[in-house]
Structure formats: C-alpha cells, structure tokens
Short mmCIF file of C-alpha atoms in Angstrom, two decimals:
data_model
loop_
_atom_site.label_atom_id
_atom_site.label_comp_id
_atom_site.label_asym_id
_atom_site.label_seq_id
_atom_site.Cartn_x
_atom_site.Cartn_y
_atom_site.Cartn_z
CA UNK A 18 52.32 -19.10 76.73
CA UNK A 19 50.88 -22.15 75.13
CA UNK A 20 50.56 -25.29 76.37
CA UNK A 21 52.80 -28.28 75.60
CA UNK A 22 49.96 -29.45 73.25
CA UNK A 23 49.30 -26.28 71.32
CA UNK A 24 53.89 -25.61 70.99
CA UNK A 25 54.01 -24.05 67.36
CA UNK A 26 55.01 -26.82 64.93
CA UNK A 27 57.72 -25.46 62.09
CA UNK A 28 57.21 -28.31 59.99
CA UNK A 29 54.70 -25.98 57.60
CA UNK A 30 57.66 -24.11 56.87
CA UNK A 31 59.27 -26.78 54.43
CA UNK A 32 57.59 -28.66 51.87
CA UNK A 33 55.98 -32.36 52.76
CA UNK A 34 56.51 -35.13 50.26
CA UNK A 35 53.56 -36.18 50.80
CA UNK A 36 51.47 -32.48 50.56
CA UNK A 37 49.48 -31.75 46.92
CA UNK A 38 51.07 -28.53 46.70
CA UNK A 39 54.68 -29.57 46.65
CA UNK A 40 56.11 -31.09 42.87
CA UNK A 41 58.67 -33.31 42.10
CA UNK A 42 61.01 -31.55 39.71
CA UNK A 43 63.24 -34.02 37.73
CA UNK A 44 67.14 -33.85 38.60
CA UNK A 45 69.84 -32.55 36.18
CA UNK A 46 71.08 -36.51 35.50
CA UNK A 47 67.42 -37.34 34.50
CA UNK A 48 66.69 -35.11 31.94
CA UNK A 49 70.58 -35.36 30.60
CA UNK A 50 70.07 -39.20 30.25
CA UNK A 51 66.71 -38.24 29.12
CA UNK A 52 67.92 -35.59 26.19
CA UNK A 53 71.29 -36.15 25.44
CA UNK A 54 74.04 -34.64 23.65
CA UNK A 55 75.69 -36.32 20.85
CA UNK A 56 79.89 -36.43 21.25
CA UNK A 57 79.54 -34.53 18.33
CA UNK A 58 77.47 -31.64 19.51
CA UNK A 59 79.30 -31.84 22.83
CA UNK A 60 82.57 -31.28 20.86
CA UNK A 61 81.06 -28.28 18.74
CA UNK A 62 79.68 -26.32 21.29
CA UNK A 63 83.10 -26.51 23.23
CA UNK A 64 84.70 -25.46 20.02
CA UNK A 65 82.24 -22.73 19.50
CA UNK A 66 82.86 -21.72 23.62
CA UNK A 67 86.06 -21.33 22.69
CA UNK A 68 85.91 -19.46 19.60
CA UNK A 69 84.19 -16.84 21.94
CA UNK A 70 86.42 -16.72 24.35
CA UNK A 71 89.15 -16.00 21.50
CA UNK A 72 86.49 -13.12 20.10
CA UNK A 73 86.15 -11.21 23.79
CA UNK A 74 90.17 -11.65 24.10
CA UNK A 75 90.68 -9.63 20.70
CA UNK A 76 92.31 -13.34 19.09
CA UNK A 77 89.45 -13.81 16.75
CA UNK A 78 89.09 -10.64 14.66
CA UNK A 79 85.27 -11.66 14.05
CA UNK A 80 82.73 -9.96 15.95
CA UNK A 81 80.69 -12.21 18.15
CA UNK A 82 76.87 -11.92 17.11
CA UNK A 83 74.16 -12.88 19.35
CA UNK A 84 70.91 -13.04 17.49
CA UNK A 85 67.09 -14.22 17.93
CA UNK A 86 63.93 -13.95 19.94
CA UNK A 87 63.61 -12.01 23.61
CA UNK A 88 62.43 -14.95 24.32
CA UNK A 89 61.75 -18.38 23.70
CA UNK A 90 57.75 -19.50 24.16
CA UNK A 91 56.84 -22.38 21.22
CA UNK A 92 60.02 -24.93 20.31
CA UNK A 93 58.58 -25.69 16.81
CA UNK A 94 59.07 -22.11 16.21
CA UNK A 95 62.24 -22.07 17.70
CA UNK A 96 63.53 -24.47 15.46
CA UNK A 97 62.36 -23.17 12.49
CA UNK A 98 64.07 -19.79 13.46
CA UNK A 99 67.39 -21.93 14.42
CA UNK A 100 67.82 -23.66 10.88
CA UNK A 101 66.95 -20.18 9.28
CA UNK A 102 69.80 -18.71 11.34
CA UNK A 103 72.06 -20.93 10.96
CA UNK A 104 72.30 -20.22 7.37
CA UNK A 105 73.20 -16.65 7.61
CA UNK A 106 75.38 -18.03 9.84
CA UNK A 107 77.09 -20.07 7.39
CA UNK A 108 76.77 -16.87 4.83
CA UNK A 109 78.69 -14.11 7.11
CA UNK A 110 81.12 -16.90 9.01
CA UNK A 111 84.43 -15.04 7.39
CA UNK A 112 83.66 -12.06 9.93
CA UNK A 113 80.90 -13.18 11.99
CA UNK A 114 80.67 -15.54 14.47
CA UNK A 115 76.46 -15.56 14.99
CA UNK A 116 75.08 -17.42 18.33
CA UNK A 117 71.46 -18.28 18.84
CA UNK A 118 69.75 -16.06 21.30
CA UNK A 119 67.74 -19.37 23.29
CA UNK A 120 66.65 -17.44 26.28
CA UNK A 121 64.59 -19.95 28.30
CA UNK A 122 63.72 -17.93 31.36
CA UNK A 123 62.42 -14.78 31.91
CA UNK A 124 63.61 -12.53 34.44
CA UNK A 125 60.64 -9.92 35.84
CA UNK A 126 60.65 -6.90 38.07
CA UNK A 127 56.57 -7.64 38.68
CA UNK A 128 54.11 -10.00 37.78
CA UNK A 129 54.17 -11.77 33.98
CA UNK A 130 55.01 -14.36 32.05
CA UNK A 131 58.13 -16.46 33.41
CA UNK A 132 59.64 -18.28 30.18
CA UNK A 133 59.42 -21.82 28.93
CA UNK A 134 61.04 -23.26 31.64
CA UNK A 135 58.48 -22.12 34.43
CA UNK A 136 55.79 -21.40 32.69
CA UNK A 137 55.18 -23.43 29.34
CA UNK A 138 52.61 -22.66 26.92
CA UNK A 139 50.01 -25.42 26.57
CA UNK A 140 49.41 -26.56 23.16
CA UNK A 141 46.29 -25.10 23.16
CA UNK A 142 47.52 -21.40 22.07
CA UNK A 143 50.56 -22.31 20.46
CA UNK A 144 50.49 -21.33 17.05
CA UNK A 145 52.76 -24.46 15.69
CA UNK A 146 50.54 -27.16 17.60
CA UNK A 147 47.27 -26.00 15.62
CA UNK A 148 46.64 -29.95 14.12
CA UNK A 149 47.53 -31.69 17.89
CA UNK A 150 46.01 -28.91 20.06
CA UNK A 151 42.87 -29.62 18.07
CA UNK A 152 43.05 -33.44 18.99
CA UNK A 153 42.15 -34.42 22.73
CA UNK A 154 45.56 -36.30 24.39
CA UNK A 155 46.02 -39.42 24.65
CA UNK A 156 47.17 -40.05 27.80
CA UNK A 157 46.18 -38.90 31.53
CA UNK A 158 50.02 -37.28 31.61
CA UNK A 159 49.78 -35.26 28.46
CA UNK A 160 45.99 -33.98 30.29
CA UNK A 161 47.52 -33.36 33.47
CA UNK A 162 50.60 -31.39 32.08
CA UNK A 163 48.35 -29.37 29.81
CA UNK A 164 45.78 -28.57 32.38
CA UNK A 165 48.43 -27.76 35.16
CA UNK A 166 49.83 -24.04 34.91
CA UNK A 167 53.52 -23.13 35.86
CA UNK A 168 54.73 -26.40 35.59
CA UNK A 169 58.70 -26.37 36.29
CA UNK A 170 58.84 -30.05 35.34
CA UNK A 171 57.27 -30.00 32.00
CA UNK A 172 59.07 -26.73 30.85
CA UNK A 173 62.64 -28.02 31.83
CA UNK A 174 61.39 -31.47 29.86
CA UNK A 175 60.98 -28.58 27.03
CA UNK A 176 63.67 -26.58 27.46
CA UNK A 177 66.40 -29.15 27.66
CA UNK A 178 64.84 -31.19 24.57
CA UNK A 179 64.93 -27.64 22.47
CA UNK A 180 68.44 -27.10 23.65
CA UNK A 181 69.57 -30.19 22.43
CA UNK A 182 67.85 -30.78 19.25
CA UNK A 183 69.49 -26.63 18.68
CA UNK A 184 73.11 -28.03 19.39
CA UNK A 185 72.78 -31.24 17.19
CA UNK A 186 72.82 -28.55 14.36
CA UNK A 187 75.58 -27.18 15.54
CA UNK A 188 74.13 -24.45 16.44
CA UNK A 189 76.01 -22.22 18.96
CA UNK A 190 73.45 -21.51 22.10
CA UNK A 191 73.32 -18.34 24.21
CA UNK A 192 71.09 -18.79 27.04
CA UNK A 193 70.04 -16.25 29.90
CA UNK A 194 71.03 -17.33 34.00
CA UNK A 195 67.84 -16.61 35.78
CA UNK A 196 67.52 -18.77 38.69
CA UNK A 197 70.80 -19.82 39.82
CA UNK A 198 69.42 -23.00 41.06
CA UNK A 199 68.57 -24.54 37.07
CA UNK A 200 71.77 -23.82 35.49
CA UNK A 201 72.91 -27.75 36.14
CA UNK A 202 69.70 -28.57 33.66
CA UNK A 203 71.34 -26.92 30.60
CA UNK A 204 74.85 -25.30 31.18
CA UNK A 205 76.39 -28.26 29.46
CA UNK A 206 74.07 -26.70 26.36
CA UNK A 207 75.28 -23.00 26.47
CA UNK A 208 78.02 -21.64 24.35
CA UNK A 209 77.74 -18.35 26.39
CA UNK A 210 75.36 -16.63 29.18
CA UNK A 211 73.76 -13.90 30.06
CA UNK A 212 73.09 -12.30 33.26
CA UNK A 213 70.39 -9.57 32.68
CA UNK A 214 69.62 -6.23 34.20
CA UNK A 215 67.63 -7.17 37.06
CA UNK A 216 70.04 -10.14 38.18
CA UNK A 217 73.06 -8.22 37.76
CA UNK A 218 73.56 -7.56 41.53
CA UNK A 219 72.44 -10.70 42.98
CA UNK A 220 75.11 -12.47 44.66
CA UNK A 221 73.84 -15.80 43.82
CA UNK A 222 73.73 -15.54 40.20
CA UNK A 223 77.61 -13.90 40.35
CA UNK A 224 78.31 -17.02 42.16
CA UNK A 225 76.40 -19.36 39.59
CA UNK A 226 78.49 -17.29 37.02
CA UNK A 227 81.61 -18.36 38.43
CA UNK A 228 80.81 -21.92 38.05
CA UNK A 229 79.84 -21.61 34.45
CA UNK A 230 81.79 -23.18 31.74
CA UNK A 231 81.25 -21.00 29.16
CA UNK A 232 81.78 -16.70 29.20
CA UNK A 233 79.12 -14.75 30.67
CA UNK A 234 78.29 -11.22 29.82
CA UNK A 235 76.41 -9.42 32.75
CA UNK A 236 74.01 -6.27 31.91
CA UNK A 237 74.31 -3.11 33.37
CA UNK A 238 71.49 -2.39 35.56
CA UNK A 239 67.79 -0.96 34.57
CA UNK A 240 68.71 2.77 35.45
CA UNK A 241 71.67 2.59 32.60
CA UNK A 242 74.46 2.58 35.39
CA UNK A 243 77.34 0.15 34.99
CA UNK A 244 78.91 -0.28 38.28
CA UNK A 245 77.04 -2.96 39.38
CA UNK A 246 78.39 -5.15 36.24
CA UNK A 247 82.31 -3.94 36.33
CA UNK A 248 81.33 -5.01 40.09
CA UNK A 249 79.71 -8.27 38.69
CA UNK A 250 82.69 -9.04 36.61
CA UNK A 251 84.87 -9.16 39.02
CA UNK A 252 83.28 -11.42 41.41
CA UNK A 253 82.26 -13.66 38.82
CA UNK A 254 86.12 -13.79 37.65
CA UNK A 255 87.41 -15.09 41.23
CA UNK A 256 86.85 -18.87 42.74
CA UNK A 257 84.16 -19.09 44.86
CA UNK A 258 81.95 -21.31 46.71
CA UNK A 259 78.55 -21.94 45.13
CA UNK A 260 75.54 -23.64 46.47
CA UNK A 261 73.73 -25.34 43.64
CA UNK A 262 72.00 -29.29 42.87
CA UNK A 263 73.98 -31.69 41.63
CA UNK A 264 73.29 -34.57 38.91
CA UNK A 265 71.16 -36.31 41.94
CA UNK A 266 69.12 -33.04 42.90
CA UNK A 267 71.17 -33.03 45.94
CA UNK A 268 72.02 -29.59 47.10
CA UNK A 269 75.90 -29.39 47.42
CA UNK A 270 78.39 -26.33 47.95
CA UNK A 271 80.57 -26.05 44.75
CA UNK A 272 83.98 -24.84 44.97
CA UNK A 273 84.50 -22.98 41.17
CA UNK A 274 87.27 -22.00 39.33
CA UNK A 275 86.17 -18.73 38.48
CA UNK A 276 84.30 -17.71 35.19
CA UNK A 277 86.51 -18.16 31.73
CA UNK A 278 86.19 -14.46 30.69
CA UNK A 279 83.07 -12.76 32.22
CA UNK A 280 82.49 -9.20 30.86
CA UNK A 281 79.71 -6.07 30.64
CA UNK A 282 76.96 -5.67 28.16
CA UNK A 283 76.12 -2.05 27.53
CA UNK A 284 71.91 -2.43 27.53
CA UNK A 285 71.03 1.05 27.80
CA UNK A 286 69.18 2.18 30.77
CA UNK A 287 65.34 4.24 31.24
CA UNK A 288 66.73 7.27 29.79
CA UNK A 289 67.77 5.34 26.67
CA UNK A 290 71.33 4.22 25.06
CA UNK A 291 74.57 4.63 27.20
CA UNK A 292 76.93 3.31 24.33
CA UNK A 293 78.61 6.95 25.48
CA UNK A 294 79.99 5.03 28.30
CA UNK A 295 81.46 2.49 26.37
CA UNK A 296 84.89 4.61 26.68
CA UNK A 297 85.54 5.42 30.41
CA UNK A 298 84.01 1.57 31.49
CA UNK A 299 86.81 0.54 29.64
CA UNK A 300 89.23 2.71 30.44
CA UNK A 301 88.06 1.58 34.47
CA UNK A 302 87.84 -2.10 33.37
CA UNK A 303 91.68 -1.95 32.39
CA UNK A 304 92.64 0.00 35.55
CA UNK A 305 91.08 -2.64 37.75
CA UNK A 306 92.64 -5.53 35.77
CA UNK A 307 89.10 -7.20 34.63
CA UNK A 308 88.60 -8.38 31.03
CA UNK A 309 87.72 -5.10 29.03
CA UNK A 310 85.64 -6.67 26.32
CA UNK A 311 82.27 -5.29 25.87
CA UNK A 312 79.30 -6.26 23.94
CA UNK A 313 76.15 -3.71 23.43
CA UNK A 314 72.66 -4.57 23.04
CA UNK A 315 71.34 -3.43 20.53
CA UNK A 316 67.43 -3.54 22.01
CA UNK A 317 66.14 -2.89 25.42
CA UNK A 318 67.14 0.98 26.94
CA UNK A 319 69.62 1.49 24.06
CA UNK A 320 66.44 0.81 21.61
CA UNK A 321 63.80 2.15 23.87
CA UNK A 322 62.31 -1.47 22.61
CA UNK A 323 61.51 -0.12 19.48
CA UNK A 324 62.79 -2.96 16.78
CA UNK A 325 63.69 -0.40 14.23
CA UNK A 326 65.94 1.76 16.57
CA UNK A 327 68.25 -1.30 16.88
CA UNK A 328 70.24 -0.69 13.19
CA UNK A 329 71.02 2.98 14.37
CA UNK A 330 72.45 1.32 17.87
CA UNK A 331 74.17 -1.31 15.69
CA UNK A 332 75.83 1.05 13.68
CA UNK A 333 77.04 3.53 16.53
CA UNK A 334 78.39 0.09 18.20
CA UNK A 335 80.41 -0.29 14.84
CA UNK A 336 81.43 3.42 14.97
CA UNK A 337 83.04 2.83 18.72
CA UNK A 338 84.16 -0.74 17.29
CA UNK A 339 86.39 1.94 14.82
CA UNK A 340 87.41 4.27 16.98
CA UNK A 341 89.71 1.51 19.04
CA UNK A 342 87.09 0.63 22.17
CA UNK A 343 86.97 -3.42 22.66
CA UNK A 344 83.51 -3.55 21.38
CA UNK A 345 83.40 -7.26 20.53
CA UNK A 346 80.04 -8.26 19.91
CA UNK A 347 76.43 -7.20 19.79
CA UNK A 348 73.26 -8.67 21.11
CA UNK A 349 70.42 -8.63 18.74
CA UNK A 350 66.56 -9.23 18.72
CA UNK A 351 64.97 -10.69 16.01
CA UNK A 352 62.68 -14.06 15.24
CA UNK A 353 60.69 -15.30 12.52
CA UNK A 354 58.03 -11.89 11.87
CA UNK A 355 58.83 -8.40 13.05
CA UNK A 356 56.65 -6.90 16.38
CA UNK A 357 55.35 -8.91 19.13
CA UNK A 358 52.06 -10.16 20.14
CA UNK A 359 50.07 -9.57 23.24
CA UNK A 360 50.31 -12.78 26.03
CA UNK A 361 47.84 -12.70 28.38
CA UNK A 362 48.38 -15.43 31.02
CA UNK A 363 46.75 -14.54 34.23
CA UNK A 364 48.29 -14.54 37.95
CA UNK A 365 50.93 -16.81 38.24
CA UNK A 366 49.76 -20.88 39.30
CA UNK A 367 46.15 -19.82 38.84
CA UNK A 368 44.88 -19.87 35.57
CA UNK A 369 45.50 -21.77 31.66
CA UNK A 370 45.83 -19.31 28.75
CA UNK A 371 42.99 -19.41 26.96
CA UNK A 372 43.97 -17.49 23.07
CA UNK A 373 45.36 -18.42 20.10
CA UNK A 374 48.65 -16.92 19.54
CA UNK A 375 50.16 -15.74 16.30
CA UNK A 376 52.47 -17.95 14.48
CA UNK A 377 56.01 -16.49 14.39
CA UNK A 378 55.37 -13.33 16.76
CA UNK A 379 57.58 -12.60 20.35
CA UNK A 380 55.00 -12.87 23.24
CA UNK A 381 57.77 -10.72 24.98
CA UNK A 382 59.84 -7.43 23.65
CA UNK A 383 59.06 -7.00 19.82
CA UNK A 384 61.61 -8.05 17.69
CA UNK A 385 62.50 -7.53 13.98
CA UNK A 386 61.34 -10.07 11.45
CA UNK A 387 63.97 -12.68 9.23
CA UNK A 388 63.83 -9.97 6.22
CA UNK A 389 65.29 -6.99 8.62
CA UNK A 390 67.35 -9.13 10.07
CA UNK A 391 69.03 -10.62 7.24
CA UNK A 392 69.35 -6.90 6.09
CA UNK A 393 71.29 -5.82 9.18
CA UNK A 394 73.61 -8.51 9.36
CA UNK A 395 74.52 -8.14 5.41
CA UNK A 396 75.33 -4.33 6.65
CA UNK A 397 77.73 -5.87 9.66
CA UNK A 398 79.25 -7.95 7.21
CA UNK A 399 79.70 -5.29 4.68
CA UNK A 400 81.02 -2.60 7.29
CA UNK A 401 83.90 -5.23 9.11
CA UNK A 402 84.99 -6.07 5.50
#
C-alpha cells in the first residue's frame, strides 16, 4: 500500500490550465461575434431550411440536390467552387433545389487527415495561397498557427469564416456532424446535415441530431446495411436530452425538441450500391411511422468511389424516383477539376505538411470536375422536366 505521501494523485487525468499541452479553443459566442451572419443571410438560410423540409415531405416537387467536394481543405477554393455553383443553381432552380456540399470535418475509421476544422492546411501547400505562402508572416500569431499542426482553434476560425462568407451569397450550406461537441460553432450556418457512415450508430451524434435546427439525413452504415439509420431516425426524431457547450463554452445538458424531419441516405455499402433497398426501407419506414424520404448518394459504396460511376447511380436514383419510391434528393461529389490528389500529412499532432498541393483537386475521395458536373445536372434537369 503506499504511503500517505506517495497516494496516487488523479489530477493528470484532466487537463491543467496552466500545462503546454492543453489549448484554449474559442467558444461558440466568440467566433459568432467574430464572423457573423448578416439578417439577411440568417433569413435565407432559414428559408432555404425550409424549402428542404417541404422537398423531404413531398410539398416541393423539386428534388433536393446536394453537390460539391468530399471535403473541404483550402477556403479560396471553396469559394471559387461556391460562386460557380451557385449559378447552376440559379440555371436548374425550376426543378432543382442545389445545396453546397461544405463538409468541414472528416470522419475516419483509422489514422488520416481530419478536415479543416481539426486539422487546417498551412498556407504553405495550399494551392490558392501560392503569392502569401511565399512571403514570411508578419506576425508571431500567423508563425505560431502555421507552425502548430492540428490546431482546433485556427480551423474553427476557418471554418466558421468560410461558412459565413458561403451564406452571404445565399448559398444554401450542407455540412457533415462529426463531433457532436462543435455543432454550436456552425449549426446556425447549415441548411441541412449529415450524419455519415461511421457516426451513424453513435448515440451522441443521434442526440446532437435532435438538437439540430435544420433536417439531417443519416447514412447507412459501411457494410451497406440500413438498420442502424431507420434506427437513427427514429431517435433523432424524439426529444431528448443532449450534453453539448453553450455560447460561453460551458458544458450544459440540452433538453431538444426533436429533429425537424431526420431521414436515411442510401450510401452503398463494401459490396457496392444498395439503391435495391430503397423499396422495402421504405415500405419499413412507413410501418414504423418515421419520415420515409430518402436521399441516395451517388459516390462512396454505391460508386465504389469511382467519379464516373456516379451518373449511372444518378440515373437508377431517377429510375426509383419514377417508379413511386420517396427518393427526394441525391448527394453528389464534385469540385473545381475531376480526381483527387494525394495528401500526405503525417501522424496526427506530430508533423507540418511539407508539398505543394494541386490547385482545384479533392485531397479526399475523387470527385468529378465543374464540366461533368454541369453535364449531370443538365441531365437531372432534363429527366424531372
């Protein structure tokens, strides 16, 4: 036994202000009053929330359109894609209603590349900061932040400026729930959410769901199985109690009212597509009394990540849309060139990227380029009309 002089001390098991290791993260009302949204914007993306909501619910006729890159890793580029977008936007709005895929985190099942929120780029390899990244900085912040890998602070500082400068071109914003402790940073941003494969069963992000303001589609799980979102859909549909931060960066338990109208994504699983279970999910959805309205991706299993595949999984999606199954949107990867590029970052919190990235390539899943994708949605246009 020890002695009274050697009695184990738990403090190392929280975080000290005061220890090197431990980072300050900004709280949801700094970076709001730091990046806010214009009553303007705020009005247009609760408009546009609510124009999807009518879309799932079979009011809108349109089909709901979720477009852009796996995921987001330069802003510049990001906004480049957004004002792009937004003009086939404006060109298919009669029978399209087209969101911006913004997908800040990155969900893993291993090691990699976490997103722009926990893991921003430095300047250094992004393709769109060629003239500054050339420059030294001029101050010991802008040194520290680009020197310092993983740095939450920084990429919500990012994230939440991108988001905002997005919506003040009324730009509708889908954005993917990751941690379910960052949604206060940007849900007031978000037009609608997803919840990917490899979150799908966690009980906190169903919680977070419930809280959210805005629909949230949950994908069926990596093996192509869609129990665990039916299952998802329903708890995200009830009030519950949710432990999250509030404005302060105070944790609090949140009573919610239940999420607007969550519903299943059909992503396709390691064996490939599963649009064939688009029929008997729905049939179950209606039996249990959960919103039947499903979207399909068109990438991931159902593409076997192959860009090209996603017009044949587009067009089956179409062909069930036809046939009388509530297929009400599609989910659709695409930024500024087709492919993707190679990002090689290095264990997590140990090392700086050292290349030069490719202007206008996904560092993630490849993705089709603006011609294809101006293609494809001419052919949705052409097939609704």
């Amino acid at each position: 036994m020890p002695t009274g002089a050697e009695k184990p001390n738990p403090s190392h098991l929280l975080p000290e202000s005061g220890n090197p290791a431990v980072r300050r993260l900004p709280t949801p009302g700094e970076l709001r009053a730091e990046f806010r949204l214009s009553a303007t914007a705020a009005a247009g993306i609760a408009a546009s929330r609510q124009t999807i909501l009518d879309i799932l619910a079979g009011r809108d006729r349109r089909l709901l359109t979720i477009v852009g890159p796996c995921s987001v890793h330069d802003a510049a580029e990001a906004l480049a894609y957004g004002r792009w977008l937004q003009l086939q936007a404006t060109r298919h709005a009669d029978c399209l209603f087209v969101v911006m895929r913004c997908f800040i985190e990155k969900s893993r099942t291993g090691a990699g590349w976490r997103g722009l929120v926990r893991s921003p780029l430095p300047a250094t390899c992004l393709a769109s900061q060629a003239d500054q990244a050339a420059s030294p900085p001029t101050d010991a912040h802008a040194t520290d932040r680009q020197q310092r890998p993983d740095d939450t602070a920084e990429g919500l500082r990012q994230a939440r400026d991108l988001l905002c400068q997005l919506a003040e071109h009324g730009l509708p914003l889908a954005v993917e729930l990751v941690s379910p402790l960052l949604w206060p940073y940007w849900a007031d941003c978000a037009s609608w959410v997803a919840v990917g494969a490899r979150g799908v069963e966690s009980a906190a992000l169903r919680e977070a769901a419930s809280a959210l303001p805005c629909a949230s589609g949950f994908k069926n799980a990596t093996d192509g199985q869609t129990d665990s979102a039916r299952l998802a859909v329903a708890t995200a549909l009830r009030p519950s109690t949710v432990l999250t931060v509030d404005e302060a960066g105070v944790l609090v338990e949140l009573l919610s009212r239940g999420n607007p109208l969550p519903h299943v994504v059909l992503r396709g699983g390691r064996n490939g597509d599963n649009l064939v279970q688009a029929a008997p999910l729905a049939a179950q959805l209606a039996v249990d009394g959960l919103p039947a309205a499903l979207l399909v991706d068109a990438s991931h299993g159902n593409s076997g990540f192959r860009p090209e595949t996603q017009a044949g999984i587009v067009r089956c999606a179409l062909e069930l849309r036809r046939q009388g199954l509530p297929v009400r949107g599609l989910l659709i990867e695409s930024y500024l060139r087709s492919g993707a590029q190679p990002l090689d970052c290095g264990a997590p919190g140990t090392t700086s990227i050292g290349q030069r990235l490719q202007a206008g390539l996904s560092v993630t899943d490849p993705c089709l380029g603006q011609a294809e994708t101006a293609s494809l949605l001419d052919e949705i246009a052409a097939a609704l009309k």
